[in-house]
Amino acid sequence: MELFWYIILIMMLAIYVILDGYDFGAGIIHLFFAKNEKDKKAITNAIGPFWDANEVWLIASGGVLFFAFPTLYASSFSGFYLPLMMILWLLIFRAIGLELRGQIHNHLWESLWDKAFGIASLLLALFFGIALGNIVRGVNLGMVTNGVSTQEAHYFFLPLWNPSFSPHAEHLGIIDWFTILLGIIGVVALTIHGANWIIFKTNSELNLKLKTVVYRLNLILLLLVIISILIWHIIDPKPFRNFLDMPWLWIFPIITITGLTGLFRINQFKKDGLGFLFSSLFLFGGITTTVASIFPALLPSTNKINPDLTLYNMAADHYGLSVGMNWFIVAAILVIIYFIIQYKVFKGKMDNIGYGEH
Amino acid sequence: MEDMLFYDRMQFAFTITFHYLFPQLTMGLSLMIVYFKWKFLKTDNSHYNDAAKFWMKIFALNFAMGVVTGIPMEFQFGTNWAKFSELTGGIIGQTLAMEGMFSFFLESSFLGLFLFGEKLLGHKLHFITGFLVFLGSWASGFLIIATHSWMQHPVGYEILENGKFVLNNFSALFSNPWLWPSYLHNQAASLVTSSFVVSAIGAFYLLNKKHASFGRLFVKTGVVFGLISTVIVAFPTGDLVAKNVVKHQPVTFAAMEGIFETEDGGSEIVLIGQPNMLDKKLDNKIAVPNILSFLTYQKWDAQIKGLNEFDKDIYPTNVPGLYYAYHIMVGLGTIFIGLMTFANFQLFRRKLYETKWILWSLLFMLPFPYIANTTGWYTAELGRQPWLVYNLLRTSAGASPTVSSGNTLFTLLGFIGLYLLLGLLFLILAGKIINQGPSTENH
């Protein structure tokens, strides 16, 4: 039962990253590569009708986390208090940047909200990468100081950084050189992903240039991924133990590699949607591989006194979880139906949708 | 420790108050837009479609504000109220997760189609997408109030040795006697807000002699919806909610009504007065004898327990705040019914559009349903204090153990600044849409 909800939760988070990820990526492309009004229009048309529904996956994942693993929800949300609040603020700026831009036709107004949308998207991509870094690195559960827990075993609090920026410090920070590396991977991967979405959904003049951008960024991404694999043992002394114990888990790294290498053929793709498919595979594989490497933990402990938070010691009681399965299956079927309708209506290129025109 | 709890409460109160300014309009307005669109399909009079399109612009702006200020609400359960979430997540997590799965997906998927899909879909399908958006927003309200009702009147649970609440009866969450009266009361109140907003904008157009044909349509629709909803808010729904409070939270009821002493011959209803917590009495009181006993129990001399009969440590934390919130809500509600009755009377006599004082009153009333809705929620929430889960879990036991007051104050200040900006932008843009007015299109 716990395992069912664990898989649901990871799937929902992965879908969130794939869907809202292209919005963040489109925002980053908008910030750095959109030079004229036509480019900007093309980008906002491509994500305008979707971003809100995409963001719901975050809210729904949060809801499922709360419901299925309440203790983990309580512990991690209070422990990561500051970055979560900042993510909320950035999500607000992303949303109002997109929604308010077209309301007044004045170039100062428009460029203000363009920047708000672009910078918020960039920082969100960075923060979500850093978040993943924090989860695999683990935290000082129970806030152990000099061998003694100062809080209940599953509570902690992390400041934004500690002066050493080291992932080995007794009192860790959100941002250290390891989590920053994952943050940068997040930015690069989502930029590629967003570019692929724009290529997929528009006939923009930008598309040709974006294919080159995807190719070059993919080289950088490959390099960063190799570096991260090489240094992974620094935060986890036995990084591959799960993959040795359960060889079928290799499916996830294989998906990651397929996505990553497939994208090098971006200029030969006949269909515009293929690039998006490959970057989605990379994101899905990247998230599942990372999560699989710490399984069954959801948040590892960096001290020896308090145990990891796992899907077994964090789950809600059996009755609640099993009754929840009934309504969840009904809801999931409905969500799939909405999703198909939405993408059927807005299928193909979206250049003429007129998003944000009033 | 005291500071920490104070900032946690302030942040939740501030962010939820600001957030609920938007959904209270969108829930009611979505129904009214569906009505306009339905009238258009039935009569083929494009005037109704133009009206629907105009309100969709206002709706979209409000909806966006509601979404961006809503996400912080879900996060704060974990960030600021971790202990509460840990102990009760197995129960309130059900209804909150259901809200995400059943209503947010529905709303967000069809809102995009509703706002951008008129040409792609044709009018009939467009109407259906509007209806689904309405359905999603009302489902969201339902699941939030189911959560709220469980906190007010916990059902279907057991408490484990480690203090955790676990669910043992799922359907009890939805047959909770607290749920249905509160839900209908709240939805009617949301329709009050949208009716007043629609009629106020209509009155503005008539008084300003611009878009006069839309002005008439908006005033007419607004006051008809307004009369129905203002009456339903008071009776039966408000009455049923109050009876729940008397039955399950008598100390809260005494504080709300400003009753300090138990009176043997029946209790008076207080219209005006200031609670004096030092001398335990009301200052400058104006009251009507025996009415409260009658309204509560339908008996003139029924006994109602005064505050003095209860132990001080179960008093609502802020008795005067609770008393004022309740009295402002009830006072405004009474004024609303009066104004809407006059307006409908004049509408019936076909003189409404020329009766200037009613048009001015409708325009002037624009902010007051927001105040009534807000104070109504304050009544419910201050009334539940000092508990998070009534009689079972105290608010002081629910806050996050590791988040220091300095961090909470930092984010509270951040929210205040950010929301002031949002509020300002909202007013500018709503003002612009209203000033532009509905546009007439040929079909």
Short mmCIF file of N, CA and C in Angstrom, two decimals, chain B residues 189-267:
data_model
loop_
_atom_site.label_atom_id
_atom_site.label_comp_id
_atom_site.label_asym_id
_atom_site.label_seq_id
_atom_site.Cartn_x
_atom_site.Cartn_y
_atom_site.Cartn_z
N ALA B 189 -23.09 32.99 0.25
CA ALA B 189 -22.36 34.23 0.54
C ALA B 189 -21.48 34.62 -0.65
N SER B 190 -20.94 33.61 -1.32
CA SER B 190 -20.12 33.90 -2.49
C SER B 190 -20.99 34.45 -3.62
N LEU B 191 -22.20 33.95 -3.71
CA LEU B 191 -23.14 34.49 -4.70
C LEU B 191 -23.57 35.91 -4.33
N VAL B 192 -23.62 36.21 -3.03
CA VAL B 192 -23.91 37.59 -2.61
C VAL B 192 -22.83 38.52 -3.15
N THR B 193 -21.56 38.12 -2.97
CA THR B 193 -20.47 38.97 -3.47
C THR B 193 -20.60 39.19 -4.97
N SER B 194 -20.80 38.09 -5.72
CA SER B 194 -20.84 38.28 -7.17
C SER B 194 -22.07 39.09 -7.59
N SER B 195 -23.20 38.90 -6.92
CA SER B 195 -24.39 39.68 -7.26
C SER B 195 -24.15 41.16 -7.04
N PHE B 196 -23.55 41.49 -5.90
CA PHE B 196 -23.29 42.90 -5.61
C PHE B 196 -22.27 43.47 -6.58
N VAL B 197 -21.27 42.68 -6.96
CA VAL B 197 -20.27 43.19 -7.90
C VAL B 197 -20.92 43.44 -9.26
N VAL B 198 -21.72 42.47 -9.73
CA VAL B 198 -22.37 42.63 -11.04
C VAL B 198 -23.31 43.83 -11.01
N SER B 199 -24.11 43.95 -9.93
CA SER B 199 -25.05 45.07 -9.92
C SER B 199 -24.32 46.40 -9.72
N ALA B 200 -23.22 46.41 -8.98
CA ALA B 200 -22.48 47.66 -8.77
C ALA B 200 -21.88 48.16 -10.09
N ILE B 201 -21.33 47.24 -10.89
CA ILE B 201 -20.76 47.66 -12.18
C ILE B 201 -21.89 48.14 -13.10
N GLY B 202 -23.03 47.45 -13.04
CA GLY B 202 -24.19 47.88 -13.82
C GLY B 202 -24.63 49.27 -13.41
N ALA B 203 -24.72 49.50 -12.10
CA ALA B 203 -25.12 50.82 -11.60
C ALA B 203 -24.12 51.89 -12.04
N PHE B 204 -22.85 51.52 -12.03
CA PHE B 204 -21.81 52.45 -12.47
C PHE B 204 -22.03 52.86 -13.93
N TYR B 205 -22.34 51.88 -14.78
CA TYR B 205 -22.56 52.20 -16.19
C TYR B 205 -23.80 53.08 -16.37
N LEU B 206 -24.85 52.79 -15.59
CA LEU B 206 -26.08 53.60 -15.73
C LEU B 206 -25.85 55.02 -15.24
N LEU B 207 -25.21 55.16 -14.09
CA LEU B 207 -24.97 56.49 -13.53
C LEU B 207 -24.00 57.28 -14.39
N ASN B 208 -23.07 56.55 -14.98
CA ASN B 208 -22.04 57.20 -15.80
C ASN B 208 -22.53 57.42 -17.23
N LYS B 209 -23.73 56.91 -17.53
CA LYS B 209 -24.34 57.02 -18.87
C LYS B 209 -23.43 56.47 -19.97
N LYS B 210 -22.79 55.35 -19.66
CA LYS B 210 -21.96 54.65 -20.65
C LYS B 210 -22.40 53.19 -20.65
N HIS B 211 -22.37 52.53 -21.78
CA HIS B 211 -22.76 51.12 -21.86
C HIS B 211 -24.10 50.88 -21.16
N ALA B 212 -25.05 51.79 -21.40
CA ALA B 212 -26.29 51.75 -20.60
C ALA B 212 -27.08 50.46 -20.78
N SER B 213 -27.05 49.86 -21.99
CA SER B 213 -27.84 48.64 -22.16
C SER B 213 -27.26 47.51 -21.32
N PHE B 214 -25.93 47.45 -21.24
CA PHE B 214 -25.30 46.46 -20.35
C PHE B 214 -25.57 46.81 -18.90
N GLY B 215 -25.55 48.11 -18.60
CA GLY B 215 -25.84 48.56 -17.24
C GLY B 215 -27.17 48.01 -16.76
N ARG B 216 -28.19 48.09 -17.62
CA ARG B 216 -29.51 47.59 -17.23
C ARG B 216 -29.48 46.07 -17.01
N LEU B 217 -28.84 45.38 -17.93
CA LEU B 217 -28.77 43.92 -17.80
C LEU B 217 -28.05 43.51 -16.51
N PHE B 218 -26.93 44.18 -16.22
CA PHE B 218 -26.15 43.81 -15.03
C PHE B 218 -26.91 44.13 -13.75
N VAL B 219 -27.55 45.32 -13.71
CA VAL B 219 -28.28 45.68 -12.50
C VAL B 219 -29.42 44.70 -12.27
N LYS B 220 -30.14 44.41 -13.34
CA LYS B 220 -31.29 43.52 -13.22
C LYS B 220 -30.84 42.13 -12.74
N THR B 221 -29.86 41.55 -13.44
CA THR B 221 -29.39 40.22 -13.06
C THR B 221 -28.82 40.24 -11.64
N GLY B 222 -28.05 41.29 -11.34
CA GLY B 222 -27.40 41.39 -10.03
C GLY B 222 -28.42 41.45 -8.90
N VAL B 223 -29.47 42.24 -9.07
CA VAL B 223 -30.39 42.37 -7.93
C VAL B 223 -31.29 41.14 -7.77
N VAL B 224 -31.60 40.47 -8.88
CA VAL B 224 -32.41 39.25 -8.74
C VAL B 224 -31.59 38.15 -8.05
N PHE B 225 -30.39 37.89 -8.58
CA PHE B 225 -29.50 36.94 -7.89
C PHE B 225 -29.24 37.41 -6.46
N GLY B 226 -29.11 38.73 -6.29
CA GLY B 226 -28.77 39.30 -4.99
C GLY B 226 -29.85 39.05 -3.95
N LEU B 227 -31.10 39.23 -4.33
CA LEU B 227 -32.18 39.03 -3.35
C LEU B 227 -32.22 37.56 -2.91
N ILE B 228 -32.16 36.67 -3.91
CA ILE B 228 -32.22 35.24 -3.58
C ILE B 228 -31.07 34.86 -2.65
N SER B 229 -29.86 35.28 -3.02
CA SER B 229 -28.70 34.83 -2.24
C SER B 229 -28.63 35.48 -0.86
N THR B 230 -28.98 36.77 -0.76
CA THR B 230 -28.90 37.40 0.57
C THR B 230 -29.90 36.76 1.53
N VAL B 231 -31.05 36.35 1.00
CA VAL B 231 -32.03 35.69 1.88
C VAL B 231 -31.51 34.30 2.29
N ILE B 232 -31.00 33.55 1.31
CA ILE B 232 -30.54 32.18 1.64
C ILE B 232 -29.37 32.21 2.63
N VAL B 233 -28.51 33.23 2.51
CA VAL B 233 -27.39 33.33 3.45
C VAL B 233 -27.90 33.39 4.89
N ALA B 234 -28.98 34.16 5.08
CA ALA B 234 -29.50 34.31 6.45
C ALA B 234 -30.34 33.10 6.84
N PHE B 235 -31.30 32.79 5.97
CA PHE B 235 -32.23 31.72 6.30
C PHE B 235 -32.47 30.87 5.07
N PRO B 236 -32.30 29.56 5.11
CA PRO B 236 -32.05 28.75 6.29
C PRO B 236 -30.57 28.56 6.65
N THR B 237 -29.63 28.91 5.75
CA THR B 237 -28.26 28.40 5.97
C THR B 237 -27.59 29.02 7.20
N GLY B 238 -27.67 30.36 7.34
CA GLY B 238 -27.01 31.01 8.47
C GLY B 238 -27.58 30.52 9.79
N ASP B 239 -28.89 30.37 9.80
CA ASP B 239 -29.58 29.89 10.98
C ASP B 239 -29.10 28.49 11.37
N LEU B 240 -28.95 27.61 10.37
CA LEU B 240 -28.50 26.24 10.65
C LEU B 240 -27.06 26.22 11.17
N VAL B 241 -26.21 27.10 10.59
CA VAL B 241 -24.83 27.17 11.07
C VAL B 241 -24.81 27.60 12.53
N ALA B 242 -25.60 28.62 12.86
CA ALA B 242 -25.62 29.12 14.24
C ALA B 242 -26.11 28.02 15.19
N LYS B 243 -27.09 27.23 14.73
CA LYS B 243 -27.59 26.16 15.60
C LYS B 243 -26.52 25.09 15.86
N ASN B 244 -25.69 24.84 14.86
CA ASN B 244 -24.55 23.95 15.08
C ASN B 244 -23.62 24.50 16.14
N VAL B 245 -23.38 25.81 16.08
CA VAL B 245 -22.46 26.41 17.05
C VAL B 245 -23.04 26.29 18.46
N VAL B 246 -24.33 26.60 18.61
CA VAL B 246 -24.97 26.49 19.94
C VAL B 246 -24.79 25.08 20.49
N LYS B 247 -25.03 24.11 19.60
CA LYS B 247 -25.05 22.73 20.05
C LYS B 247 -23.65 22.21 20.38
N HIS B 248 -22.68 22.51 19.50
CA HIS B 248 -21.38 21.87 19.65
C HIS B 248 -20.31 22.78 20.25
N GLN B 249 -20.51 24.11 20.17
CA GLN B 249 -19.51 25.04 20.70
C GLN B 249 -20.21 26.13 21.51
N PRO B 250 -20.89 25.76 22.61
CA PRO B 250 -21.69 26.77 23.33
C PRO B 250 -20.87 27.97 23.81
N VAL B 251 -19.62 27.74 24.16
CA VAL B 251 -18.81 28.87 24.67
C VAL B 251 -18.55 29.86 23.54
N THR B 252 -18.37 29.34 22.34
CA THR B 252 -18.17 30.21 21.18
C THR B 252 -19.42 31.02 20.90
N PHE B 253 -20.59 30.34 21.04
CA PHE B 253 -21.85 31.03 20.78
C PHE B 253 -22.03 32.19 21.75
N ALA B 254 -21.73 31.95 23.02
CA ALA B 254 -21.87 33.01 24.02
C ALA B 254 -20.96 34.20 23.69
N ALA B 255 -19.73 33.90 23.26
CA ALA B 255 -18.79 34.97 22.93
C ALA B 255 -19.25 35.75 21.70
N MET B 256 -19.69 35.02 20.67
CA MET B 256 -20.17 35.66 19.44
C MET B 256 -21.28 36.66 19.72
N GLU B 257 -22.25 36.19 20.56
CA GLU B 257 -23.43 37.01 20.81
C GLU B 257 -23.19 38.04 21.91
N GLY B 258 -22.06 37.96 22.58
CA GLY B 258 -21.76 38.90 23.65
C GLY B 258 -22.57 38.66 24.90
N ILE B 259 -22.87 37.38 25.19
CA ILE B 259 -23.65 37.02 26.37
C ILE B 259 -22.68 36.62 27.49
N PHE B 260 -22.58 37.45 28.52
CA PHE B 260 -21.68 37.11 29.63
C PHE B 260 -22.40 36.31 30.71
N GLU B 261 -23.66 36.73 31.01
CA GLU B 261 -24.41 36.08 32.09
C GLU B 261 -25.51 35.20 31.52
N THR B 262 -25.77 34.08 32.19
CA THR B 262 -26.93 33.25 31.84
C THR B 262 -28.17 33.91 32.42
N GLU B 263 -29.18 34.15 31.58
CA GLU B 263 -30.41 34.80 32.07
C GLU B 263 -31.51 33.75 32.15
N ASP B 264 -32.16 33.68 33.30
CA ASP B 264 -33.18 32.65 33.47
C ASP B 264 -34.42 32.88 32.63
N GLY B 265 -34.80 34.16 32.46
CA GLY B 265 -36.04 34.43 31.73
C GLY B 265 -35.85 34.49 30.22
N GLY B 266 -34.70 34.07 29.71
CA GLY B 266 -34.46 34.14 28.27
C GLY B 266 -33.42 35.21 27.97
N SER B 267 -32.65 35.04 26.87
CA SER B 267 -31.56 35.96 26.59
C SER B 267 -31.93 37.00 25.55
#
